[in-house]
PDB file of C-alpha atoms and ligand atoms in Angstrom:
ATOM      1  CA  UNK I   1       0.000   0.000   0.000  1.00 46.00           C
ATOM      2  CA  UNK I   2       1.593   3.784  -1.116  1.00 42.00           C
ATOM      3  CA  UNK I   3       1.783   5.743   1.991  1.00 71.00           C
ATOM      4  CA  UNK I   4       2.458   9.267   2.591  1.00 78.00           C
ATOM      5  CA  UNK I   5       5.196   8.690   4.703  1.00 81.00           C
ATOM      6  CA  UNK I   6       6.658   6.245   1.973  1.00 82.00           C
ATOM      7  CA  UNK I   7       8.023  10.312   0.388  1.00 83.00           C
ATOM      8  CA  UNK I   8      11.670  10.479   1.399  1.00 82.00           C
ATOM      9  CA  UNK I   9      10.940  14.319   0.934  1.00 83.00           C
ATOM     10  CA  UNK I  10       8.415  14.077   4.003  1.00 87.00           C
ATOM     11  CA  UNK I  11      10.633  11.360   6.062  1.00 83.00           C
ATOM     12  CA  UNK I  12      13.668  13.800   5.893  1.00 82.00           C
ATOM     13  CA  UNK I  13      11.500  16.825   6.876  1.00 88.00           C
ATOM     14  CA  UNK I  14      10.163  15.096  10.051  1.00 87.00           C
ATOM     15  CA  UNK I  15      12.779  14.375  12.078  1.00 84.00           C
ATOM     16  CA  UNK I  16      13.993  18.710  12.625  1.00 82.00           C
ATOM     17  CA  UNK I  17      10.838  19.551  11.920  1.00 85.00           C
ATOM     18  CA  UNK I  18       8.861  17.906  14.545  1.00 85.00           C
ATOM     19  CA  UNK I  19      11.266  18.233  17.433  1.00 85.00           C
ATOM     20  CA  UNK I  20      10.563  19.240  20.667  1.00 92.00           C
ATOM     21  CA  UNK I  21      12.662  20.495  23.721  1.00 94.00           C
ATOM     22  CA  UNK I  22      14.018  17.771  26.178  1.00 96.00           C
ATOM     23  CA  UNK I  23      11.988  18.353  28.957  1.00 97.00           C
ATOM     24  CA  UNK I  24       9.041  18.408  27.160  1.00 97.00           C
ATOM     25  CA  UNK I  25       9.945  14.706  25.742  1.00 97.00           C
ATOM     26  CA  UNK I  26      10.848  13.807  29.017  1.00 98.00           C
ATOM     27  CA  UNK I  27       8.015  14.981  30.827  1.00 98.00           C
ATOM     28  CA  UNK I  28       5.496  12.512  27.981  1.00 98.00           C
ATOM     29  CA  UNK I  29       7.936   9.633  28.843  1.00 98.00           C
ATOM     30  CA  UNK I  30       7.004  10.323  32.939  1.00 98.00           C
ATOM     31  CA  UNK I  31       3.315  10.304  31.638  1.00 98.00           C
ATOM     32  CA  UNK I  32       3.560   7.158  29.476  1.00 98.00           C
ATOM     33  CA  UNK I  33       5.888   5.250  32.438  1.00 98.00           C
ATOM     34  CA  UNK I  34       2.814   6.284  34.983  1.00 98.00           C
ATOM     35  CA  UNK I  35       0.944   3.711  32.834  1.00 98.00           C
ATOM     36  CA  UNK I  36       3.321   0.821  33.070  1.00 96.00           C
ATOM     37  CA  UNK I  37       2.648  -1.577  35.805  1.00 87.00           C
ATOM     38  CA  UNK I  38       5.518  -3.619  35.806  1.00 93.00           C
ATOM     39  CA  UNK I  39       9.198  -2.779  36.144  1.00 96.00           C
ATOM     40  CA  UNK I  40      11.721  -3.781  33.026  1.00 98.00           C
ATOM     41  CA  UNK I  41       8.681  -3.317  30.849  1.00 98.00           C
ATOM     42  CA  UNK I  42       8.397  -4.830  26.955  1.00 98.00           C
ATOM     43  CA  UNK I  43       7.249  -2.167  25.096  1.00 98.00           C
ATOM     44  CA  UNK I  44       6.085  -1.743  21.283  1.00 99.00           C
ATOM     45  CA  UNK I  45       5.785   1.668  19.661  1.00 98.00           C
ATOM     46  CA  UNK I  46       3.010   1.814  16.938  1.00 98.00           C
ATOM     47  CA  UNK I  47       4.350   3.626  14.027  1.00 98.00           C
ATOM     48  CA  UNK I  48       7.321   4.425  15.781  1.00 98.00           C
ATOM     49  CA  UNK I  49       8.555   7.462  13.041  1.00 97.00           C
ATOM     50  CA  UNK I  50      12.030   8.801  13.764  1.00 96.00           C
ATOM     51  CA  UNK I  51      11.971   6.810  16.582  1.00 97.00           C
ATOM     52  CA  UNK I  52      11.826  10.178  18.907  1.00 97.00           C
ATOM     53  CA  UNK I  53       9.382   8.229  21.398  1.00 98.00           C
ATOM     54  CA  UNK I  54      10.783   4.938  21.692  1.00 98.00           C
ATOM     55  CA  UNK I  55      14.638   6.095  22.373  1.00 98.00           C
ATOM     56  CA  UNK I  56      13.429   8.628  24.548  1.00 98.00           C
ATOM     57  CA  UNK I  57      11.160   5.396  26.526  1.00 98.00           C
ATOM     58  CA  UNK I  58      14.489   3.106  26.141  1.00 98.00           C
ATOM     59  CA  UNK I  59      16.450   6.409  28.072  1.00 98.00           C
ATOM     60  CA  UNK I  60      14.045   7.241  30.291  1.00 98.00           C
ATOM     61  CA  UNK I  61      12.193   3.962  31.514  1.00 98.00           C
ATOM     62  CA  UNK I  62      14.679   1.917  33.250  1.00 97.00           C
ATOM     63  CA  UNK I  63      15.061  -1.531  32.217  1.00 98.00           C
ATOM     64  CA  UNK I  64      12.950  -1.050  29.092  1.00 98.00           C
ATOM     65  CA  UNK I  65      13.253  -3.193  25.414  1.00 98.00           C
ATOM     66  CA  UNK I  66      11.234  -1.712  23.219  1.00 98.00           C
ATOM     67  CA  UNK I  67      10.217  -2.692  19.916  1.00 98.00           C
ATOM     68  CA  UNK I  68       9.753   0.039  17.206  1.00 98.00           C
ATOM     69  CA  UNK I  69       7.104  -0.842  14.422  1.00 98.00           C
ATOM     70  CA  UNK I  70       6.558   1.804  11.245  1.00 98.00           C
ATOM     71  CA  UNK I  71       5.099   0.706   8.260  1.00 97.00           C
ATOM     72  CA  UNK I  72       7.576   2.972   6.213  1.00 96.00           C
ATOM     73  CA  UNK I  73      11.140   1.919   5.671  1.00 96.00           C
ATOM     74  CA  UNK I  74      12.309   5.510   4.918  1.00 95.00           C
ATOM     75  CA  UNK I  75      10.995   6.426   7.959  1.00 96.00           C
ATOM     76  CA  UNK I  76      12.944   3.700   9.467  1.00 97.00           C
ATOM     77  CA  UNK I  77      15.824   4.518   7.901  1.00 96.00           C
ATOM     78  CA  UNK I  78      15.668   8.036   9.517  1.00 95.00           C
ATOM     79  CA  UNK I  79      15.067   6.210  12.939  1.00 97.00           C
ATOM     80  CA  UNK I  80      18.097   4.096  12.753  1.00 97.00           C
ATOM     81  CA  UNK I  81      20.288   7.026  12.034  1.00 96.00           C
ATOM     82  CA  UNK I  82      19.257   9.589  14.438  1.00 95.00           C
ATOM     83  CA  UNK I  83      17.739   7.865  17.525  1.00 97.00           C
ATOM     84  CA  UNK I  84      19.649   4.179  17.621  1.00 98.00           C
ATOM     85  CA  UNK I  85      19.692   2.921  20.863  1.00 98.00           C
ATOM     86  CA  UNK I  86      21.006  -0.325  22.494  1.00 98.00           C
ATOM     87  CA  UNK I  87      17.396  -1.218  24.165  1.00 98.00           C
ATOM     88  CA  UNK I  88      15.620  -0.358  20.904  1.00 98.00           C
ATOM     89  CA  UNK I  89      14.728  -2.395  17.784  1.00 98.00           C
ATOM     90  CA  UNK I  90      13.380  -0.872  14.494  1.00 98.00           C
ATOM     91  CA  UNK I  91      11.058  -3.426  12.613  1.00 98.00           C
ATOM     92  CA  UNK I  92       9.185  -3.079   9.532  1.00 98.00           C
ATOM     93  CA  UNK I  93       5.823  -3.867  10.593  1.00 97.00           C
ATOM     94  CA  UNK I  94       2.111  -2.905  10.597  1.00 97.00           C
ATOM     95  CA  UNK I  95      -0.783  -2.110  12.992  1.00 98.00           C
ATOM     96  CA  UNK I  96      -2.603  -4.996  11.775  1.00 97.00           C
ATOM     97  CA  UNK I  97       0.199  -7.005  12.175  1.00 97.00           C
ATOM     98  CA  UNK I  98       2.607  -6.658  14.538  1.00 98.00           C
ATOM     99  CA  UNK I  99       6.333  -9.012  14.151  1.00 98.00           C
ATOM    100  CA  UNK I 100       6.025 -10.460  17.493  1.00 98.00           C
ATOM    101  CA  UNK I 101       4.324 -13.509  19.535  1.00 98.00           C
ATOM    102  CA  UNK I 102       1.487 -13.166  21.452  1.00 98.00           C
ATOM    103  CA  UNK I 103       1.793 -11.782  25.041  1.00 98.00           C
ATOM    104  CA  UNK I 104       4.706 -10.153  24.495  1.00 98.00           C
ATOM    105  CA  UNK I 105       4.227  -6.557  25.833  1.00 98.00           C
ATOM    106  CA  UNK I 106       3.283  -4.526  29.015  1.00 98.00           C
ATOM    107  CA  UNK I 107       2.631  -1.128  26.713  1.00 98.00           C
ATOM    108  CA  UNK I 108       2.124  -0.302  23.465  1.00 98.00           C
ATOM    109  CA  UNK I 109       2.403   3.466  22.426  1.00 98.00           C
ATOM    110  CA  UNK I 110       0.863   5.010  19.612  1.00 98.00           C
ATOM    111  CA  UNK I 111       1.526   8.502  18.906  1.00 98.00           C
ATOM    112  CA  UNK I 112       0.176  10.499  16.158  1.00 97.00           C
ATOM    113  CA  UNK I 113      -0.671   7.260  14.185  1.00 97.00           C
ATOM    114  CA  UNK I 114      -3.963   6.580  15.351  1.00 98.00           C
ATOM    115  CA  UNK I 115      -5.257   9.113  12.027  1.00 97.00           C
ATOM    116  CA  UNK I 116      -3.392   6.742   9.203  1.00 96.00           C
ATOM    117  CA  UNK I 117      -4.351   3.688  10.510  1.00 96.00           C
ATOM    118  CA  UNK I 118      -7.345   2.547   7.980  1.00 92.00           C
ATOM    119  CA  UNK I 119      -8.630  -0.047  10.017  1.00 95.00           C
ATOM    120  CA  UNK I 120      -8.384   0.723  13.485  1.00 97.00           C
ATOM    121  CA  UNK I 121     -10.628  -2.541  14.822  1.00 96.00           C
ATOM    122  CA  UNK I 122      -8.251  -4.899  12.819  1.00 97.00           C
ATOM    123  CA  UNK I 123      -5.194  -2.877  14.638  1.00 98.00           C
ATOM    124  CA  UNK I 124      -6.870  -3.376  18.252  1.00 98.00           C
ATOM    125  CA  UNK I 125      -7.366  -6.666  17.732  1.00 98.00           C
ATOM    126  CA  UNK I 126      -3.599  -6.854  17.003  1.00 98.00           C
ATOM    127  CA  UNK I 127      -2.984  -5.647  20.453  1.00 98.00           C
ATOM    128  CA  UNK I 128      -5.154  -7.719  22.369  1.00 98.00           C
ATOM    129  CA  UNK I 129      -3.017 -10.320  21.088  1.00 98.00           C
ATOM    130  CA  UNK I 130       0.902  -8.643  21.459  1.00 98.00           C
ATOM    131  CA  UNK I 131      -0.223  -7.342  24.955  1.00 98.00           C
ATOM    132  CA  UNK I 132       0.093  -9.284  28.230  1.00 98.00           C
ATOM    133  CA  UNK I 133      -2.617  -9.756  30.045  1.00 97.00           C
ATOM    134  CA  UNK I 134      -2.715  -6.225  32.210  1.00 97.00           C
ATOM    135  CA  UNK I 135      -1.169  -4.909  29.827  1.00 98.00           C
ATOM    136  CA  UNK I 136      -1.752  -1.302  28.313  1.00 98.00           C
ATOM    137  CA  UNK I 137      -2.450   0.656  24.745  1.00 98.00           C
ATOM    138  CA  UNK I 138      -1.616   4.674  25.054  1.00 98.00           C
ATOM    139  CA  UNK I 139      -2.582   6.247  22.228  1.00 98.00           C
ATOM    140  CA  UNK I 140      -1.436  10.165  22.124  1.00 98.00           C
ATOM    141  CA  UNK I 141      -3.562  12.401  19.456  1.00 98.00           C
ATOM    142  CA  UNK I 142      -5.864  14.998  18.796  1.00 97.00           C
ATOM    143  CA  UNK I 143      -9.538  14.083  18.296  1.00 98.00           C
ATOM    144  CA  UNK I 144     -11.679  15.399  15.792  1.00 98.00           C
ATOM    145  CA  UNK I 145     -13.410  17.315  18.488  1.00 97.00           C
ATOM    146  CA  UNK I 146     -10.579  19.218  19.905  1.00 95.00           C
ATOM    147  CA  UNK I 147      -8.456  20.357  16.857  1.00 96.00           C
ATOM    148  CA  UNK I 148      -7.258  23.337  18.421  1.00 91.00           C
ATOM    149  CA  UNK I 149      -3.207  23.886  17.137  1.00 92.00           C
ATOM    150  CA  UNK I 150      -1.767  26.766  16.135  1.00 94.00           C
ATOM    151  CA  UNK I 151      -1.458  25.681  12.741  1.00 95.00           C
ATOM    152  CA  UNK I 152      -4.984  26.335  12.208  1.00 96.00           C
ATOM    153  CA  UNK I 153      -4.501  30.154  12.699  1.00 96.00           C
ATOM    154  CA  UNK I 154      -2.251  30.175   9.903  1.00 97.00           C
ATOM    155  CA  UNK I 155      -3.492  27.657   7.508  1.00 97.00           C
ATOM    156  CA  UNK I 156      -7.135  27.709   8.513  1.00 96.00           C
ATOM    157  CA  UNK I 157      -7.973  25.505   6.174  1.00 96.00           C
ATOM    158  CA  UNK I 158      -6.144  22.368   7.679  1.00 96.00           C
ATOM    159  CA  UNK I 159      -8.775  22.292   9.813  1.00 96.00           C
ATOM    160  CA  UNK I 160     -11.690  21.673   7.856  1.00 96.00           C
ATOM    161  CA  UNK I 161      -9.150  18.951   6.119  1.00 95.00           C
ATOM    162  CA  UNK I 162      -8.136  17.468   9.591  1.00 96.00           C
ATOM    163  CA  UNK I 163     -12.016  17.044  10.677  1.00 97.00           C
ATOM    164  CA  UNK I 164     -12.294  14.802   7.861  1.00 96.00           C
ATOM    165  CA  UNK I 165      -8.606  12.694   8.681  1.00 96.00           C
ATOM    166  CA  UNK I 166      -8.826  12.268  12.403  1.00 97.00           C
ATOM    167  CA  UNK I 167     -11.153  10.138  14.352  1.00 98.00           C
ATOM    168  CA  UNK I 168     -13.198  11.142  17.619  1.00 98.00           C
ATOM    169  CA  UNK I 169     -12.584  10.207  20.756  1.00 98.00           C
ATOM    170  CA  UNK I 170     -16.109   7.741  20.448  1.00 98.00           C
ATOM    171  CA  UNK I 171     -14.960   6.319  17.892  1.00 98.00           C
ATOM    172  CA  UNK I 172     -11.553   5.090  18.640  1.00 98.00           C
ATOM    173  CA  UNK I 173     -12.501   3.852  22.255  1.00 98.00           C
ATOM    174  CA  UNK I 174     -15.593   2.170  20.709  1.00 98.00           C
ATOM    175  CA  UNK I 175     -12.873   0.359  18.368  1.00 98.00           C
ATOM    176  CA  UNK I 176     -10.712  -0.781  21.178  1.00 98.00           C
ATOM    177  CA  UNK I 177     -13.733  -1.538  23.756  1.00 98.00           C
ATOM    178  CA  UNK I 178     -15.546  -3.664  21.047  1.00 97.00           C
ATOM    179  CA  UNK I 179     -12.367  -6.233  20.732  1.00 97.00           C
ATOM    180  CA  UNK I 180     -12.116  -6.470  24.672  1.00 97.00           C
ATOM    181  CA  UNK I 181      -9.929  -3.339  26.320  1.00 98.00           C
ATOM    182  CA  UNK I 182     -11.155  -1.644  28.908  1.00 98.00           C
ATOM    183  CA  UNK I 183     -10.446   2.167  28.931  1.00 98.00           C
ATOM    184  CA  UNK I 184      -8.679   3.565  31.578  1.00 98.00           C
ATOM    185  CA  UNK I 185      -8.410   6.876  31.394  1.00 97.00           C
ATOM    186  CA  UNK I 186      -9.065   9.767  28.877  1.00 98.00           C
ATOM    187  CA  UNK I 187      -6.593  12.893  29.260  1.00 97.00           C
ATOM    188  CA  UNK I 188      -4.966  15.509  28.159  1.00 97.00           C
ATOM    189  CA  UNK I 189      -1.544  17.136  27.947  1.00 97.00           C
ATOM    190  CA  UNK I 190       0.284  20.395  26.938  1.00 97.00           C
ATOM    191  CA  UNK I 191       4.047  20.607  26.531  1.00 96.00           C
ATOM    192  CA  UNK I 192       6.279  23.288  24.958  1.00 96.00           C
ATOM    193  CA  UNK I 193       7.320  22.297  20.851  1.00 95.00           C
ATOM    194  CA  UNK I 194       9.106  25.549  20.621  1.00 95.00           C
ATOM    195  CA  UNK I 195      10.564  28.627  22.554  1.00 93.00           C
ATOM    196  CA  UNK I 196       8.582  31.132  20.418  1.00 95.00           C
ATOM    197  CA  UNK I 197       7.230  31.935  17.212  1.00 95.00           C
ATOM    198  CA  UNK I 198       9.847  32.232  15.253  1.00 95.00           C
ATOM    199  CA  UNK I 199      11.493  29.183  16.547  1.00 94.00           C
ATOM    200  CA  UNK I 200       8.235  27.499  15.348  1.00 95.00           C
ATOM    201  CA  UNK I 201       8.222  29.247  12.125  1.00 95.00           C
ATOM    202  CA  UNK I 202      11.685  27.995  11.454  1.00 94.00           C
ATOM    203  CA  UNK I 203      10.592  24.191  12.179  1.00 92.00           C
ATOM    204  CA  UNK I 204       7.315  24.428   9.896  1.00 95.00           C
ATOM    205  CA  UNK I 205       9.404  25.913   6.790  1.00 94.00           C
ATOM    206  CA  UNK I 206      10.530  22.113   5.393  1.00 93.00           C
ATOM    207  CA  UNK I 207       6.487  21.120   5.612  1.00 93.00           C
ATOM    208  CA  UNK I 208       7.164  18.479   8.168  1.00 92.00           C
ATOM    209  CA  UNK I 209       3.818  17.139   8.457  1.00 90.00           C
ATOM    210  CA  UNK I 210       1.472  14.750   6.526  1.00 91.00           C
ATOM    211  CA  UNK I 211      -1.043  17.008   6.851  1.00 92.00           C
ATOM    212  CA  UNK I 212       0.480  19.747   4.691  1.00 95.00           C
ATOM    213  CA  UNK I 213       0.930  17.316   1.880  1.00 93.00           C
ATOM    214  CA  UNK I 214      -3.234  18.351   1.296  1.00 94.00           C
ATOM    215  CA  UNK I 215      -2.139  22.012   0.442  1.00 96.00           C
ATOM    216  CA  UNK I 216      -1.088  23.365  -2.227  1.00 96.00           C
ATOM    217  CA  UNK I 217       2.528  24.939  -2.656  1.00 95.00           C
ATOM    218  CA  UNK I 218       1.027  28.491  -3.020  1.00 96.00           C
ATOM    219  CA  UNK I 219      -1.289  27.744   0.401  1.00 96.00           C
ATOM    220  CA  UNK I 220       1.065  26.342   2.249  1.00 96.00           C
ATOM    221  CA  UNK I 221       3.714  29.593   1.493  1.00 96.00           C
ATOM    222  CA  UNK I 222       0.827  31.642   2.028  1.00 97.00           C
ATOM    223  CA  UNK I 223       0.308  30.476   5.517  1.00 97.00           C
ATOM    224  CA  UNK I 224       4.189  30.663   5.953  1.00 96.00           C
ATOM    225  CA  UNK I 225       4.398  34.217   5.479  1.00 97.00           C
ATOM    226  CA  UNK I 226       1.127  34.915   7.780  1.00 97.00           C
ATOM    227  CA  UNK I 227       3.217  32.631  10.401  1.00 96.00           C
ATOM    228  CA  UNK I 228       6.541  34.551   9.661  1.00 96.00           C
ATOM    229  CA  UNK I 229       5.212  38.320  10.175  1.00 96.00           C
ATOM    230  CA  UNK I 230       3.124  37.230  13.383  1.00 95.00           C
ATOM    231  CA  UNK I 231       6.215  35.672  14.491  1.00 95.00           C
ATOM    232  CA  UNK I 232       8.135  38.536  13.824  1.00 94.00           C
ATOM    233  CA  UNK I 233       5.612  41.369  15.904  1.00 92.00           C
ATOM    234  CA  UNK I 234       6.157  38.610  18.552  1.00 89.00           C
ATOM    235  CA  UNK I 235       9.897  39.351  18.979  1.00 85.00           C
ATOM    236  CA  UNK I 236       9.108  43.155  19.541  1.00 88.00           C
ATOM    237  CA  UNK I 237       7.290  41.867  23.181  1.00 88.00           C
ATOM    238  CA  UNK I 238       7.725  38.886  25.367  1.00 86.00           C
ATOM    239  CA  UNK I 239       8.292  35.979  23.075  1.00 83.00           C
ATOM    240  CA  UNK I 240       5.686  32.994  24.198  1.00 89.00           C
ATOM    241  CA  UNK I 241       6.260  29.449  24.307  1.00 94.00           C
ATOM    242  CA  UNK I 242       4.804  27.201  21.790  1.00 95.00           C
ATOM    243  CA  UNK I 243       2.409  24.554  23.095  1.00 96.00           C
ATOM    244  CA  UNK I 244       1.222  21.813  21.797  1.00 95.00           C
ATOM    245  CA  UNK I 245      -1.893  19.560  23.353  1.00 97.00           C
ATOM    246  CA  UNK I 246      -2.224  15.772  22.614  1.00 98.00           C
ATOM    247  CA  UNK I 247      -5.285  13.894  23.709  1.00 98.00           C
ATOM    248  CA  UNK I 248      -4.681  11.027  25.309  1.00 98.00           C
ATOM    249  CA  UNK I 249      -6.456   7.701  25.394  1.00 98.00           C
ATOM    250  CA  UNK I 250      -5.091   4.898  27.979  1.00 98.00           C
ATOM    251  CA  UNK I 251      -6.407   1.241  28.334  1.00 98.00           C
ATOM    252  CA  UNK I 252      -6.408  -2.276  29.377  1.00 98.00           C
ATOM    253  CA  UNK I 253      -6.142  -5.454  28.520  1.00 98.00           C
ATOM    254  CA  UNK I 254      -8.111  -7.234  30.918  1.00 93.00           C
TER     255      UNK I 254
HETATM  256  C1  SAM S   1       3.043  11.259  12.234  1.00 63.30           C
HETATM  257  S1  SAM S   1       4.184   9.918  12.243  1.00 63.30           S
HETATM  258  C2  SAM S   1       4.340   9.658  14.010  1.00 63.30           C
HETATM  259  C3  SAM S   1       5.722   9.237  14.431  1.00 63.30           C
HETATM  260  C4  SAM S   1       5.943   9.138  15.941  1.00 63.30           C
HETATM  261  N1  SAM S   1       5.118   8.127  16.546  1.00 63.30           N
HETATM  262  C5  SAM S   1       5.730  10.480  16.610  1.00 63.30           C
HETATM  263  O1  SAM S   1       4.824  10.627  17.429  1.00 63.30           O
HETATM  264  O2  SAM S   1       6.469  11.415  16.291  1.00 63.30           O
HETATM  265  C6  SAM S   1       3.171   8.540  11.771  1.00 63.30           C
HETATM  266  C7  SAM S   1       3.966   7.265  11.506  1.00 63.30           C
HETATM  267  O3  SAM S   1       3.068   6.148  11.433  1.00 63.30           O
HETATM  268  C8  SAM S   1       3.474   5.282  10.387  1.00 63.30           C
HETATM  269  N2  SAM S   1       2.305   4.491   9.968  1.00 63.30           N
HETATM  270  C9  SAM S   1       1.225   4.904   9.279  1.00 63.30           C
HETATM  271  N3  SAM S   1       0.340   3.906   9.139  1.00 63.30           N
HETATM  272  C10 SAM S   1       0.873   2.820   9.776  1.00 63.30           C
HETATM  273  C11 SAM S   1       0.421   1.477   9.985  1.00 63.30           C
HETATM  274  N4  SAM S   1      -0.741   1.041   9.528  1.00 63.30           N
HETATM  275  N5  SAM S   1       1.235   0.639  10.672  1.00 63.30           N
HETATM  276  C12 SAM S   1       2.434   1.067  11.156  1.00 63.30           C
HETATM  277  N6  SAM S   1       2.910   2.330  10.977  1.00 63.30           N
HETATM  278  C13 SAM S   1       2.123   3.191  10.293  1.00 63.30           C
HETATM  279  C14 SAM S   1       4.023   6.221   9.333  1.00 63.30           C
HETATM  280  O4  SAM S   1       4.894   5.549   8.435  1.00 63.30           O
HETATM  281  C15 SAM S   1       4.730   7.269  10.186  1.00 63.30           C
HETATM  282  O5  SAM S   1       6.069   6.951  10.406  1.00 63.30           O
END
């Protein structure tokens, strides 16, 4: 199947382009690590990326393997050579079918995935099978309900586009309930992406999201330039942190 992320344009773009300051990794590894239950955990990232989240889980959660699954091997490529890790392995693999024997995890993450993932049942079901029993999914997004980034003030369109790509939060629990989890909790969580505007600005200049593969060159530089001159009447005050808000969805296999 072609997938966006399959562009080696994109893949390249993602890795400086969707950074985010140390402590505000490390404080979403704290949150994730609240959710493990058992110490040494085995852990699979879902569409694993540049492999941001599961070196930063290998650093940060003591004892941890973890198992890094993305469906694109450019974007693995790009994983391997900026976030290897001894505790980490970088598979090709898919939601709906994960490269490992049953009952092999305590967690499975999935971060900004949940959106490209066509059938999200078939995926569920996946996990109910590579978790352990007690084991938990943590899937980190933004439902349809709540798209409120900053993006949107600059390219307001995306969000019109976005209400159509992401799920709601109804949805994807009733996926996950209906093949046996039980959800745990239903959060949210801010962290700084970027010291200020123009920091941002900088990072959004090599189009380092899927999403702005649905605009055209012309919007996309339009939106640029709106984002550049805010940026820049920023820098005449007190610049502002950037922050960006996931939803987050936690449950159980029972
Ligand atoms: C937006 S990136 C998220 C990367 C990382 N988890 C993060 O939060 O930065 C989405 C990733 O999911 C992968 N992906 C999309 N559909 C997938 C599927 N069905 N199975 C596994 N990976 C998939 C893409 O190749 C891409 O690397």
């Amino acid at each position: 199947m072609s997938r966006v992320y399959d562009d080696e344009q994109l893949a390249g773009a993602y890795e400086r382009g969707n950074e985010m300051p140390e402590a505000s990794l490390r404080a979403w590894v704290e949150l994730i690590a609240s959710y493990v239950q058992r110490t040494s955990p085995s852990i699979v990232e879902i569409g694993s990326g540049t492999g941001v989240f599961s070196a930063a889980m290998a650093r940060w959660i003591e004892g941890s393997e973890v198992m890094a699954v993305d469906a694109s091997e450019v974007m693995l490529a790009e994983a391997r050579r900026h976030h290897p890790h001894p505790a980490v392995r970088y598979l090709s693999g898919e939601a709906e079918a994960v490269p490992a024997a049953a009952g092999t995890f305590d967690l499975a993450l999935m971060s900004r995935v949940i959106h490209h993932i066509p059938d999200r049942a078939r995926a569920a079901r996946e996990l109910v099978r590579v978790l352990r029993i007690g084991g938990r999914v943590v899937i980190r997004t933004t439902f349809r309900e709540r798209l409120d980034a900053l993006v949107y003030d600059f390219w307001p369109q995306l969000r019109a586009i976005d209400e159509q790509r992401f799920p709601g939060e109804e949805e994807v629990v009733g996926d996950f309930v209906s093949v046996g989890f039980t959800l745990d909790e239903a959060t949210s969580f801010a962290q700084p992406v970027a010291t200020n505007l123009a920091e941002y600005h900088t990072r959004l200049v090599s189009r380092p999201q899927s999403k702005f593969t649905h605009l055209t060159d012309e919007e996309f530089h339009r939106g640029l330039v709106r984002l550049e001159a805010t940026a820049r009447s920023e820098a005449l005050g007190e610049p502002r942190p950037v922050l960006e808000r996931y939803d987050v969805v936690v449950f159980s296999r029972l």
